[in-house]
Coordinates of C-alpha atoms and ligand atoms in Angstrom, one line a residue:
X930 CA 0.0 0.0 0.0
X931 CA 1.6 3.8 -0.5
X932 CA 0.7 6.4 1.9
X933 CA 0.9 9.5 0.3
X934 CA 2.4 12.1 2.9
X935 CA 1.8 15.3 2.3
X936 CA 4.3 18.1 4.2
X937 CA 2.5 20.7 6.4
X938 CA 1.4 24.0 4.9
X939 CA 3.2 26.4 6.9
X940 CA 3.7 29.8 5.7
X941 CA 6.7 30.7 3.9
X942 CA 6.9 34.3 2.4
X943 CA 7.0 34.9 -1.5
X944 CA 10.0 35.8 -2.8
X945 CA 10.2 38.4 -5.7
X946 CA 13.4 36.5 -7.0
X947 CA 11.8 32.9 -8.4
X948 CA 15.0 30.8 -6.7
X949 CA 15.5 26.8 -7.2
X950 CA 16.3 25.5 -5.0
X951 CA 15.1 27.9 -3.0
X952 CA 17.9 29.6 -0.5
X953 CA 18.0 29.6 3.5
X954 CA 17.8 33.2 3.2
X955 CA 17.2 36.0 1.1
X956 CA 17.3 39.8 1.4
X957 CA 16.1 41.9 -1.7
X958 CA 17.5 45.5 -1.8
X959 CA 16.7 48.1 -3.7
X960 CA 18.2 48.7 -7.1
X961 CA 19.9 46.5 -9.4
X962 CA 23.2 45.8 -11.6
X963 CA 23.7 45.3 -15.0
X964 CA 25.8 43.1 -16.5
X965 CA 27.9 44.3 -20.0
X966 CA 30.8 43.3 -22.3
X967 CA 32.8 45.3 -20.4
X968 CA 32.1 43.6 -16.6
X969 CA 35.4 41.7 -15.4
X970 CA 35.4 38.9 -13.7
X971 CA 37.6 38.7 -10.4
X972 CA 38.9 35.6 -9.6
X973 CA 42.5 34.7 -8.2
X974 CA 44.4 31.3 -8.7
X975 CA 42.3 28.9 -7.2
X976 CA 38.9 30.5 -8.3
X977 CA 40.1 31.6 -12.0
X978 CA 38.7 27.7 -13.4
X979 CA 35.4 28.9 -12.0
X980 CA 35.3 32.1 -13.5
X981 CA 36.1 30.5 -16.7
X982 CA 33.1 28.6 -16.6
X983 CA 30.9 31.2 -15.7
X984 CA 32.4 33.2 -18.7
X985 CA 31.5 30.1 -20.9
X986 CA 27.8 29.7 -19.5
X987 CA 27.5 33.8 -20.5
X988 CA 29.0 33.4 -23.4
X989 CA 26.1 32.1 -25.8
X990 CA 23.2 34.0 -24.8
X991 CA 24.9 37.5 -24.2
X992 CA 27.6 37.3 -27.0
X993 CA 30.1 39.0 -24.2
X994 CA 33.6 37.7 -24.1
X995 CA 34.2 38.6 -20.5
X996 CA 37.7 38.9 -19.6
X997 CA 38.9 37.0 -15.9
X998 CA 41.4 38.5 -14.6
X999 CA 43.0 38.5 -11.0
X1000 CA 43.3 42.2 -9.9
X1001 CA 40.2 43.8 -8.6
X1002 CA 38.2 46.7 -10.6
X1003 CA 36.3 49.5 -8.8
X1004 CA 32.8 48.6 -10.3
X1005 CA 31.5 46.4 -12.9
X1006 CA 32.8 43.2 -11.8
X1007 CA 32.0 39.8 -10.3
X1008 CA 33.8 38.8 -7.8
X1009 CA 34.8 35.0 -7.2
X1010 CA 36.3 34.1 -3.6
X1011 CA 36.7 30.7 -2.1
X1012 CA 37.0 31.7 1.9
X1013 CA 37.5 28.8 4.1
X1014 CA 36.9 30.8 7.4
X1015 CA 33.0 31.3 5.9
X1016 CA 31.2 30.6 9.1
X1017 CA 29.3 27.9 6.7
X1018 CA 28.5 24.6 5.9
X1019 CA 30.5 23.2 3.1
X1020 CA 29.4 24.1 -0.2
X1021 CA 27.5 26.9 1.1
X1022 CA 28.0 30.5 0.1
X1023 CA 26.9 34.2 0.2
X1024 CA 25.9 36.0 -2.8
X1025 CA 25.4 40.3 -2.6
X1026 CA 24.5 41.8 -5.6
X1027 CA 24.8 46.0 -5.2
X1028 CA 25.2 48.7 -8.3
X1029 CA 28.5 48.1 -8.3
X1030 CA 28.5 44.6 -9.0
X1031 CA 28.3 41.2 -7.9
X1032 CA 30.5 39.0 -5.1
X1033 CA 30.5 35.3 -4.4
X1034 CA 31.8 34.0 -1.2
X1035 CA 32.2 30.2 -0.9
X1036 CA 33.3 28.4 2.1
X1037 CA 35.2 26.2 -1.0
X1038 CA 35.0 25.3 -4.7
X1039 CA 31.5 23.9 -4.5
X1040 CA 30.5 27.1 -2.6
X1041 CA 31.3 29.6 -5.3
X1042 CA 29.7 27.1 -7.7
X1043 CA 26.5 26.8 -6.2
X1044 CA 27.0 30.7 -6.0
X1045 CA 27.2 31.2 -9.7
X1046 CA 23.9 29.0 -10.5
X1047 CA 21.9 31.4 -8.0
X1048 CA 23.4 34.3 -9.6
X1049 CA 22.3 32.8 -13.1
X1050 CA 19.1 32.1 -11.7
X1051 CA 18.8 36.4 -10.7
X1052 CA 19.5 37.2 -14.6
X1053 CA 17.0 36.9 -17.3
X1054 CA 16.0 33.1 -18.3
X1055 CA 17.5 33.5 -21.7
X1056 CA 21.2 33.5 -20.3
X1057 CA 20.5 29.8 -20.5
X1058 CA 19.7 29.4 -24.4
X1059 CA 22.5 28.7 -26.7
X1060 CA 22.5 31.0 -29.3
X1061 CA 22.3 35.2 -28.9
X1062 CA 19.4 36.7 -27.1
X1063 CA 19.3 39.7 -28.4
X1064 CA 17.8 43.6 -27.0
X1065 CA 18.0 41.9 -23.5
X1066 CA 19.1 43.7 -20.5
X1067 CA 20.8 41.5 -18.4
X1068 CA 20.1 42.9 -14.8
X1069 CA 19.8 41.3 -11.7
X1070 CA 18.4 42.6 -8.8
X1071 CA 20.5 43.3 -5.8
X1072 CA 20.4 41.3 -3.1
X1073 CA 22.1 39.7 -0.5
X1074 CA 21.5 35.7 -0.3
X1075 CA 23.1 33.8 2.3
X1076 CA 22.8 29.6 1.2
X1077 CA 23.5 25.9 2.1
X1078 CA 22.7 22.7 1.7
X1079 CA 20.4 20.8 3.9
X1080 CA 21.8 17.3 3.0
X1081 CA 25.3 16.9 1.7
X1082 CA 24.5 13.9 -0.7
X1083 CA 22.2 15.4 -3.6
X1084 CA 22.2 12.8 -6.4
X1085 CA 20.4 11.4 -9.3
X1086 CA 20.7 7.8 -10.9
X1087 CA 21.0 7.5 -14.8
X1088 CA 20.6 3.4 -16.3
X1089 CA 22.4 3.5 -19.2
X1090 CA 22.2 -0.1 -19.0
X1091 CA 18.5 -0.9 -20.5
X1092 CA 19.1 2.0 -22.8
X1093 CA 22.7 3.1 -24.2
X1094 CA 23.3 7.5 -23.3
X1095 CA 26.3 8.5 -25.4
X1096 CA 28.7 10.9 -23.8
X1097 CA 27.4 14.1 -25.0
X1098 CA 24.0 12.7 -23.6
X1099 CA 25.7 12.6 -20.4
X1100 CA 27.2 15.4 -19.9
X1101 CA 24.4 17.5 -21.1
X1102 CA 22.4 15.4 -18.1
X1103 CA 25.2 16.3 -16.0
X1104 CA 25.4 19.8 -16.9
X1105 CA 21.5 20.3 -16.2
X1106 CA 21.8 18.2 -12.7
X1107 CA 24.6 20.7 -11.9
X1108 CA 22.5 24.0 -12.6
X1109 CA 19.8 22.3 -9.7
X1110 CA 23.0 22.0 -7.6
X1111 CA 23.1 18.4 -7.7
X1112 CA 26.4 16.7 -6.4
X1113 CA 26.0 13.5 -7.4
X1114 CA 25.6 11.4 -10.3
X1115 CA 25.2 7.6 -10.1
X1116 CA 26.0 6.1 -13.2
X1117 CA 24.1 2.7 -13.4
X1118 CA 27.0 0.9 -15.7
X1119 CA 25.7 -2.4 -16.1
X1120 CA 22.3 -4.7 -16.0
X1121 CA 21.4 -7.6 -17.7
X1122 CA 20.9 -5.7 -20.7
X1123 CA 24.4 -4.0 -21.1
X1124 CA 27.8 -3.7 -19.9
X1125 CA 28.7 -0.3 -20.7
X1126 CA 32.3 0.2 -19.1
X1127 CA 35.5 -0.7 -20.9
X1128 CA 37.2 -3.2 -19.0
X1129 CA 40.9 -4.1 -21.1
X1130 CA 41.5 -7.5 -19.5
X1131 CA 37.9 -8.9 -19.6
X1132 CA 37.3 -7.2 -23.7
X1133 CA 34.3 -9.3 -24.2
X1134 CA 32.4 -8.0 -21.5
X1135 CA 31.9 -4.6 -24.4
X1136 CA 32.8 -6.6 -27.5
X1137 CA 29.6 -9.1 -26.8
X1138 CA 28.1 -7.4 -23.5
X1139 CA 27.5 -4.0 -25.0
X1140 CA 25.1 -5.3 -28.0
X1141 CA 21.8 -6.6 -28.0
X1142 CA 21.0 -8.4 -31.7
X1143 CA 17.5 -7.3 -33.5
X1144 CA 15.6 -9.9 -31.2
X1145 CA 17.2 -8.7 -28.5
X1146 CA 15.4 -5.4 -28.0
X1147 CA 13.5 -4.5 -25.6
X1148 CA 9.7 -4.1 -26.4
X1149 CA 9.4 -2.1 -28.3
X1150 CA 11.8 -2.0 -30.4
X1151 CA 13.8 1.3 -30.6
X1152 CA 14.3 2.5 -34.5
X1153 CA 13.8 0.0 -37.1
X1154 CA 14.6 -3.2 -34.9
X1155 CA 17.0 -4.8 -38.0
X1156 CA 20.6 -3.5 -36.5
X1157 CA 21.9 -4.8 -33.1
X1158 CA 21.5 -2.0 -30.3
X1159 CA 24.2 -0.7 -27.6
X1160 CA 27.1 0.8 -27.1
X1161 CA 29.7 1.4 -24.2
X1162 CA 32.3 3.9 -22.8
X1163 CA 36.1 3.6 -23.4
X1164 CA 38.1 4.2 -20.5
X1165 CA 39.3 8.0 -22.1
X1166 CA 35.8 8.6 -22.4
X1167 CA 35.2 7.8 -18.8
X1168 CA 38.2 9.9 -17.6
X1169 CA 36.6 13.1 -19.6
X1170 CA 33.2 12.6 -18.1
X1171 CA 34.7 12.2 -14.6
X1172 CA 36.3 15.7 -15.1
X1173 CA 33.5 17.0 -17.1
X1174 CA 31.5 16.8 -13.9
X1175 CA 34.0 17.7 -11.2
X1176 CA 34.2 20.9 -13.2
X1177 CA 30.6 21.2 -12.2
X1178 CA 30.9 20.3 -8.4
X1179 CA 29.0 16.8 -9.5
X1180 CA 31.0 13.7 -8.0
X1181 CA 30.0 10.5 -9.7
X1182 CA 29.3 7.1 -8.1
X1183 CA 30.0 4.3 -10.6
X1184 CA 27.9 1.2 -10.2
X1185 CA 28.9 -2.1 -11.2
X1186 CA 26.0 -4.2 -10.3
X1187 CA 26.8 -7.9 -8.9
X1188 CA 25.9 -10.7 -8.1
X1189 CA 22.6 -10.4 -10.0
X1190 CA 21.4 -8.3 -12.9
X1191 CA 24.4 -9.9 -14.3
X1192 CA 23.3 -11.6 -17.9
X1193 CA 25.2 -9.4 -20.1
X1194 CA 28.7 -10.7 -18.2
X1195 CA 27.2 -14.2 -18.6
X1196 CA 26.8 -13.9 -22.2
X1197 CA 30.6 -12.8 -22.4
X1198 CA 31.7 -15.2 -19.9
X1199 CA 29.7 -18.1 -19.1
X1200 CA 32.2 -19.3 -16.2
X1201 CA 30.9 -16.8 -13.6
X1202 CA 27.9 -18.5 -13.5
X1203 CA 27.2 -22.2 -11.6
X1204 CA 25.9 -24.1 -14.7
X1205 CA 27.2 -22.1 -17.7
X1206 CA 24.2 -22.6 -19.5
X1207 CA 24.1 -22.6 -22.9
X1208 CA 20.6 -22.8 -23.7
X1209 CA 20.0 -19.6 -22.0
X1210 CA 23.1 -18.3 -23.7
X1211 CA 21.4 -19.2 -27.5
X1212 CA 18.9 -17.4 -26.6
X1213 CA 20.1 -14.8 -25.8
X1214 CA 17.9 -13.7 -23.9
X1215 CA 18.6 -10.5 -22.9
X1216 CA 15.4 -8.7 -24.8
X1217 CA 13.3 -9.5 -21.6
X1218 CA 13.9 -5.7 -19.3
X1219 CA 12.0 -7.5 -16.3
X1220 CA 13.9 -9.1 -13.9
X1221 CA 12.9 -12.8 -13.1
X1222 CA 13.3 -15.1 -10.2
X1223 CA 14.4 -17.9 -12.6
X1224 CA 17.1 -15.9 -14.6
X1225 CA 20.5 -17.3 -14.2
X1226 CA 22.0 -14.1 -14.0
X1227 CA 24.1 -14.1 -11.0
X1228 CA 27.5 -14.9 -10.1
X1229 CA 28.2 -18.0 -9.0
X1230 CA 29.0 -17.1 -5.2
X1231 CA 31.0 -20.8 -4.5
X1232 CA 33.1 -19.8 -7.8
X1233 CA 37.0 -18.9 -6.0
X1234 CA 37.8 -17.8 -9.9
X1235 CA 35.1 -15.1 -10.0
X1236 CA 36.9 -13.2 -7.2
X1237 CA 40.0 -13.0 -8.8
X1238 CA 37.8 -11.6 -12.0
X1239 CA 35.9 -8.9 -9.6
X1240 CA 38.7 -7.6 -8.1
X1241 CA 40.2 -6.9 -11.7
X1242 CA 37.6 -5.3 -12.9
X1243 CA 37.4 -3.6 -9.9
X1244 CA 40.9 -2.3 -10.2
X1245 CA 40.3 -1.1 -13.3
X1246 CA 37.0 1.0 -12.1
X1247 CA 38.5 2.4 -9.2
X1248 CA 41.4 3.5 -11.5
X1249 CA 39.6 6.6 -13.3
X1250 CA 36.7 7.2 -10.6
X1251 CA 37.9 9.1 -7.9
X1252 CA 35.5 8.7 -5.6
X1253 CA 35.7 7.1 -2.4
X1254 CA 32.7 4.8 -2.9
X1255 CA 32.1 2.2 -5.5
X1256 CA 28.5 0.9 -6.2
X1257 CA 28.0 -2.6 -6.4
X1258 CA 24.5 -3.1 -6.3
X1259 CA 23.7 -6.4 -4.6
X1260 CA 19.4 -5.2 -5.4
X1261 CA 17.4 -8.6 -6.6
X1262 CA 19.5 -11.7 -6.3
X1263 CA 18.1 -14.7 -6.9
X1264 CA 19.9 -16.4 -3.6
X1265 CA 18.0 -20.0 -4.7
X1266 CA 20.1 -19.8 -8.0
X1267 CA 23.1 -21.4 -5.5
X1268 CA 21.4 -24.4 -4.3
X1269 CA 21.8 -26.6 -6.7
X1270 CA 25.3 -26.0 -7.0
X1271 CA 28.0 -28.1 -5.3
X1272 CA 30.5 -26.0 -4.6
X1273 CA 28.0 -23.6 -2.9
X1274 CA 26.7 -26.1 -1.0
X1275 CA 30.9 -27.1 0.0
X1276 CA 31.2 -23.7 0.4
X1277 CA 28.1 -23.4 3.0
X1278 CA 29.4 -26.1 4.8
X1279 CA 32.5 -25.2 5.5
X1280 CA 31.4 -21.7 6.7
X1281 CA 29.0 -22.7 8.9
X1282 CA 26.2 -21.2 7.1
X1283 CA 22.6 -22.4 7.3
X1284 CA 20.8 -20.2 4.8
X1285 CA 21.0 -18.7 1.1
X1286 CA 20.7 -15.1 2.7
X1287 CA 23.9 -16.0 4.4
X1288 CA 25.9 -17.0 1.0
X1289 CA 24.2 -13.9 -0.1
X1290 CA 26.1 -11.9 2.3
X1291 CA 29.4 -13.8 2.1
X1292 CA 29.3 -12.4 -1.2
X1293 CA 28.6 -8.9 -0.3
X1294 CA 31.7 -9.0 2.2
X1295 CA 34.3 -10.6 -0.2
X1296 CA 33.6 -7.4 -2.7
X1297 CA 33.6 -5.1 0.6
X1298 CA 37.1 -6.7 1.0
X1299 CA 38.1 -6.4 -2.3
X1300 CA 37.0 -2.6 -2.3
X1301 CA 38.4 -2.0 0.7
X1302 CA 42.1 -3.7 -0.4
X1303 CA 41.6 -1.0 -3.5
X1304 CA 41.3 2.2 -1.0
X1305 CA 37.6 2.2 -1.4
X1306 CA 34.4 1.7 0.2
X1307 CA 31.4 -0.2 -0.9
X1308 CA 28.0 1.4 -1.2
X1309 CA 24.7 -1.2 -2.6
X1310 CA 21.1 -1.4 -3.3
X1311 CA 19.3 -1.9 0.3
X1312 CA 19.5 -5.9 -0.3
X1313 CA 23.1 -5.7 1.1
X1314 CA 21.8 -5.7 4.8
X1315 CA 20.1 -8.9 4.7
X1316 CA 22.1 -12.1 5.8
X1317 CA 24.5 -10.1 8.2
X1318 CA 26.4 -6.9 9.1
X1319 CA 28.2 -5.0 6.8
X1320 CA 31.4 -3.0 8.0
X1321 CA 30.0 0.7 9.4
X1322 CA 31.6 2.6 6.7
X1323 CA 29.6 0.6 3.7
X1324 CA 26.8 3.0 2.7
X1325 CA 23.0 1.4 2.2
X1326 CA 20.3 3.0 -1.1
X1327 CA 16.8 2.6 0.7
X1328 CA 14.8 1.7 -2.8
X1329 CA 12.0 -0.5 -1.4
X1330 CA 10.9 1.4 1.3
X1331 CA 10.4 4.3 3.8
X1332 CA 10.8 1.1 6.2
X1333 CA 14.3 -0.3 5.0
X1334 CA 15.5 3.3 4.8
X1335 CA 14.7 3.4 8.8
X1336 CA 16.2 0.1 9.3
X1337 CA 19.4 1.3 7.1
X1338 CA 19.9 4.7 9.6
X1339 CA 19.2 2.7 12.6
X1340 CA 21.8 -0.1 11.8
X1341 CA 24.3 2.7 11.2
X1342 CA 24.7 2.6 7.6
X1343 CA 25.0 6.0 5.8
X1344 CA 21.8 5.9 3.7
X1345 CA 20.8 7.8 0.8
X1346 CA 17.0 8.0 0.5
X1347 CA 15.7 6.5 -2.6
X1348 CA 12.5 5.2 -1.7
X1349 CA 10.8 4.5 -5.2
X1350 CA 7.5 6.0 -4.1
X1351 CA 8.8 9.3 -4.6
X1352 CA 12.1 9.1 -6.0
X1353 CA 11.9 6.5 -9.2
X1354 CA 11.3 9.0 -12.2
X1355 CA 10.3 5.9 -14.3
X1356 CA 7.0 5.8 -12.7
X1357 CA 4.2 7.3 -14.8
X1358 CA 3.1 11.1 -13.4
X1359 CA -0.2 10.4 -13.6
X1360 CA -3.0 7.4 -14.9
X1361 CA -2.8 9.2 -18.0
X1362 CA 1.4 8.8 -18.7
X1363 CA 3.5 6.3 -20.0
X1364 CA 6.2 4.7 -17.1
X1365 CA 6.0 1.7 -14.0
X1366 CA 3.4 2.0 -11.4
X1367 CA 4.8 -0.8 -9.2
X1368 CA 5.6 2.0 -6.9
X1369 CA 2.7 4.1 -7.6
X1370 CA 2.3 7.2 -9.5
X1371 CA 5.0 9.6 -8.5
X1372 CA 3.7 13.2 -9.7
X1373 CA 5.5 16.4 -9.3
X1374 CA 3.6 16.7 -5.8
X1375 CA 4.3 13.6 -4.5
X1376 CA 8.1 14.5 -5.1
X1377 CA 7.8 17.6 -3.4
X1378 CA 5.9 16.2 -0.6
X1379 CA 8.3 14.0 0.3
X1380 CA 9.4 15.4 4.6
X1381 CA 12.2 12.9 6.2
X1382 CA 11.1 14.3 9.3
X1383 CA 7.5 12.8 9.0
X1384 CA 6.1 9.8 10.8
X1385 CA 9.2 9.3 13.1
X1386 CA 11.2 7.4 10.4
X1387 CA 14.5 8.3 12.0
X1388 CA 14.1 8.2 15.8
X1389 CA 16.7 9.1 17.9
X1390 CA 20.3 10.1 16.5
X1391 CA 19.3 7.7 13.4
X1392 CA 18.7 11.1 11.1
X1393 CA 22.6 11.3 11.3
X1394 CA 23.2 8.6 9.2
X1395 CA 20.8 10.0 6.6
X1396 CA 23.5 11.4 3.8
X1397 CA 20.7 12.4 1.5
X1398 CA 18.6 11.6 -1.4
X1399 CA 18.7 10.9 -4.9
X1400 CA 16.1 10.1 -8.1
X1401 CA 16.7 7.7 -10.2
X1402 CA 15.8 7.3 -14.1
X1403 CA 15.6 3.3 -15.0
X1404 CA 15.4 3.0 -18.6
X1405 CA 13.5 0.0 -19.9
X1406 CA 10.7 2.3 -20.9
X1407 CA 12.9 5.3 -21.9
X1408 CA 13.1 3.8 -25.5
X1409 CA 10.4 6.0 -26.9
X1410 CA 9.2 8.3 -28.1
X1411 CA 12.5 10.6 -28.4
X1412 CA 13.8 12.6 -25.4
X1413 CA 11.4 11.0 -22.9
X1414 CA 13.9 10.5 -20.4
X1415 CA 13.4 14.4 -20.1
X1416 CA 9.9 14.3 -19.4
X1417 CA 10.4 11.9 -16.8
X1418 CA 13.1 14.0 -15.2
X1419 CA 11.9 17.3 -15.1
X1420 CA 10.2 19.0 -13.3
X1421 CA 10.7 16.6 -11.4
X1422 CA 14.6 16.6 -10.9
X1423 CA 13.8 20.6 -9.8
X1424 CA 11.4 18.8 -6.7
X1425 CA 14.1 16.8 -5.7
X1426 CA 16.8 19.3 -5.9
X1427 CA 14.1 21.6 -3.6
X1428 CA 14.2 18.8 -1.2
X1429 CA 17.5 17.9 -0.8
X1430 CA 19.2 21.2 -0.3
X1431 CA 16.4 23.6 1.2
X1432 CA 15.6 23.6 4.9
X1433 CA 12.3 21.8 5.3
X1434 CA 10.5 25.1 7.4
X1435 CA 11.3 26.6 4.0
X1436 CA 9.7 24.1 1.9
X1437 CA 6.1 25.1 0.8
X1438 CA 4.3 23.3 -2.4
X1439 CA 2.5 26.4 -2.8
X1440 CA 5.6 28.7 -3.6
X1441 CA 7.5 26.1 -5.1
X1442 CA 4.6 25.8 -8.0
X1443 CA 4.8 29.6 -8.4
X1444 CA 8.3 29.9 -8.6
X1445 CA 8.4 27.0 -11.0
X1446 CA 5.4 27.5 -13.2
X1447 CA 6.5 31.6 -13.7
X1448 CA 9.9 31.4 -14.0
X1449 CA 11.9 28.1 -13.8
X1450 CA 9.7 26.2 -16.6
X1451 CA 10.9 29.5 -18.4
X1452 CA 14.8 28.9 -17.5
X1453 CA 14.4 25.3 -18.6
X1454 CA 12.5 26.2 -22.0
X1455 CA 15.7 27.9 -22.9
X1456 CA 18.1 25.1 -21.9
X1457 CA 16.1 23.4 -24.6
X1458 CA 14.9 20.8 -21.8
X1459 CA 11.9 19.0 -23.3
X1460 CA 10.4 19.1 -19.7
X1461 CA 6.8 17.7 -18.8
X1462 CA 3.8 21.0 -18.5
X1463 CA 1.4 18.7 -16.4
X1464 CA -2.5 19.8 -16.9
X1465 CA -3.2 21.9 -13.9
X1466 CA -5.8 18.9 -12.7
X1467 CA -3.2 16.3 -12.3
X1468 CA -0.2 18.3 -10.8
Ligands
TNX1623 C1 13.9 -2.2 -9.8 S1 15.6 -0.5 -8.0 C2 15.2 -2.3 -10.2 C3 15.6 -2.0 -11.5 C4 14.4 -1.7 -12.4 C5 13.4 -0.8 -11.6 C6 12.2 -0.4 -12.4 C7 16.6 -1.6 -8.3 C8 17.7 -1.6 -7.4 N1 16.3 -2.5 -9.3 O1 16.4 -3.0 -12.1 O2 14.8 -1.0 -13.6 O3 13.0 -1.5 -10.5 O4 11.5 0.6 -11.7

């Protein structure tokens, strides 16, 4: 059953400035300043990367060139400072905008780049199209905006997996993600219907992992259905994106997902599994997106070889992502898929176990080991709980429910909220919409509504070890019709950005509709985002 909970109405004043996310705290002056070819922007060493891109994200729209330079102008100029003594939480900043000009203070790099978006946000919404806007006056009002984030985790899943994202995709994903002040991007890598990551010593897992033949498309088929489907992402690809988006204050999370959802490494090599089966293999059955109970599609857990192969793939992923936790899913194994195998069975017996869950979670702390012995930690799917305890530092997704996302904080697991009842963007928005329902319909609403703090889901000093939230966007039904996976995300991407970095006593559905629907619908019309405009009866 799904309990819709909606967050109390309290009343939070109008802004004139149409913010999101909205800011902790906002003071609107009088006058304003405007912005011309001939403002400088200030910014020394260790800020002058920043004020490159700014000068980049004006460029398009304004047609102004502006110069960055180090020394600091009377007027006319936009200061960029990272200030470490900013009484602040990290990444948070202040913004004052007088006649004179503009200043950014951030406590540190993600600071003065969540600075910039807000400043963005204060200029016309045509800064954001590509090409010149022309007779516009690019004034922003003065101000003085003082901002943070409520949760340090603010992420958003991609499954490029079911279907293939090339790189520009991505990064234009990224870049939007990054304009919400989103920090994080988890990049589902592989499913059973694609391995997507160049791995050098296992080749096979791209040359015959990537591809799906014309019977093996998911329904229905995408374009003509004759040519096989896929793709993947070579290793100097990986590296650009990684850099792409730590340009942009976006960290990504790569997710390798094991033991199950595995059928495109079976495919490539049949030896992870118990029975290499070659019936399955003929048929290649890959076309079917849904996951099934009886799909051999996990790794054979009593298999001492496949250890040796996860930790070199491993190596390789922790080699170009540098961040500290690696993905591995662990979400919908098939535990029953070991039984019948005799060296699981050996394997049971000689560790004492009793139960499948058990093997389950031997396997879960052999790739925490293996992480671990690569400087890493291991984040997974909420599945990795079950069978035992996981080492403290090992970092839990709460998917299936507001209940496992309680049981995650309370066993001291940093969790990141990702309940799908208001965070899986492939559920339909409403009756009327194509996307899954097995978690209901998530509208815009339902997003927004979404309050931690509601029903006592995090008693005691449990809230502590809740790191954030993140949507996700599963792709299965993302094959048509063309650019659908922006529909899904947005507006509701701009929901949960609200949610994950504005206080909740400043969270009002009310305001966040009229800031959206007057201005920021307008902001993502020129970013050429081809965002869902919801009939005003089923928002
Ligand atoms: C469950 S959430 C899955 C995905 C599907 C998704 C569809 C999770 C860890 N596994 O494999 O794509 O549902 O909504």
């Amino acid at each position: 059953m799904i309990i819709a909970v909606f967050c109390t109405v309290d009343v939070v004043g109008q802004q004139a400035v149409a913010l999101i996310p909205r800011p902790v705290q906002v003071q609107e002056l009088q006058g304003s300043f405007e912005l011309t070819g001939s403002t400088a922007i200030v910014a020394g060493r260790s800020e002058k990367e920043l004020g490159e891109y700014l000068r980049d994200k004006l460029h398009s729209s304004t047609g102004y060139n502006l110069k960055v330079r180090a020394a600091e102008g009377e007027t006319n100029h936009i200061v960029l400072q990272i200030d470490p003594g900013l009484t602040l939480p990290s990444e948070g900043y202040r913004l004052t905008v007088g006649k004179q000009g503009a200043t950014i203070t951030g406590k540190d790099r993600g600071g003065v780049f969540n600075g910039i978006q807000t400043l963005l946000q204060l200029l016309p919404p045509q800064v954001y199209a590509d090409t010149l806007a022309r007779g516009i006056a690019w004034k922003m009002p003065s101000v003085t905006i003082t901002d943070y984030p409520r949760f340090r985790y603010r992420g958003m899943m991609l499954d490029v997996s079911r279907q293939f994202f090339d790189v520009p995709e991505v990064e234009q994903y990224i870049d939007w993600l990054s304009m919400h002040k989103i920090n994080r991007f988890h990049w589902h890598l592989t499913d059973d219907q694609g391995w997507r990551i160049q791995i050098k010593h296992y080749p096979r897992l791209t040359s015959v992992g990537a591809w799906r033949g014309p019977k093996e498309q998911l329904p229905p088929a995408y374009g003509s259905g004759d040519k096989r489907y896929g793709g993947y992402y070579t290793q100097k690809q990986i590296r650009a994106v990684v850099r792409y988006a730590a340009q942009r204050n976006v960290e990504i999370i790569p997710e390798i997902d094991i033991p199950g959802h595995s059928r495109a490494v079976a495919v490539s090599y049949p030896q992870i599994l118990c029975k290499p089966d070659t019936a399955f293999l003929e048929k290649g059955s890959r076309a079917t997106a849904n996951w099934d109970w009886r799909d051999p599609n996990v790794w054979c857990v009593g298999n001492e070889q496949n250890y040796k192969m996860l930790k070199v793939i491993l190596k390789e992923v922790a080699s170009f992502f540098p961040s500290k936790y690696i993905h591995i899913g662990g979400d919908e194994v098939n535990p029953y898929y070991w039984d019948h195998c005799t060296r699981c069975r050996a394997l049971m017996k000689k560790e004492h176990m009793t139960n499948a869950m058990e093997l389950q979670h031997y396997f879960m702390q052999r790739v925490e080991g293996i992480l671990h012995s690569l400087g890493k930690r291991m984040a997974g799917w909420d599945e990795i709980m079950d069978g035992g305890k996981l080492d403290s530092t090992t970092a839990v997704y709460a998917w299936r429910s507001t209940a496992k996302a309680s049981e995650a904080a309370m066993s001291h697991y940093p969790t990141v909220l990702m309940m799908g009842s208001y965070f899986y963007f492939d559920m339909a928005q409403s009756v009327n919409d194509r996307g899954h329902d097995w978690a209901g319909i998530v509208s815009l609403k339902k997003v927004y509504s979404f309050n931690p703090l509601e029903n006592n889901l995090f008693p005691d000093a449990s809230f502590h070890y809740v790191k954030g939230v993140q949507g996700a966007l599963w792709s299965e039904l993302l094959n048509k019709p063309p650019r659908f996976m922006e529909y899904q995300s947005y507006p509701r991407i701009a929901a949960l950005a609200e949610i994950g970095w504005t206080p909740q006593g400043e969270r009002n559905w009310g305001d966040f509709y009229t800031r959206l629907t007057h201005t920021h619908f307008e902001r993502m019309k020129y970013m050429n985002i081809a965002f869902r405009v919801p009939p005003p009866e089923v928002w």
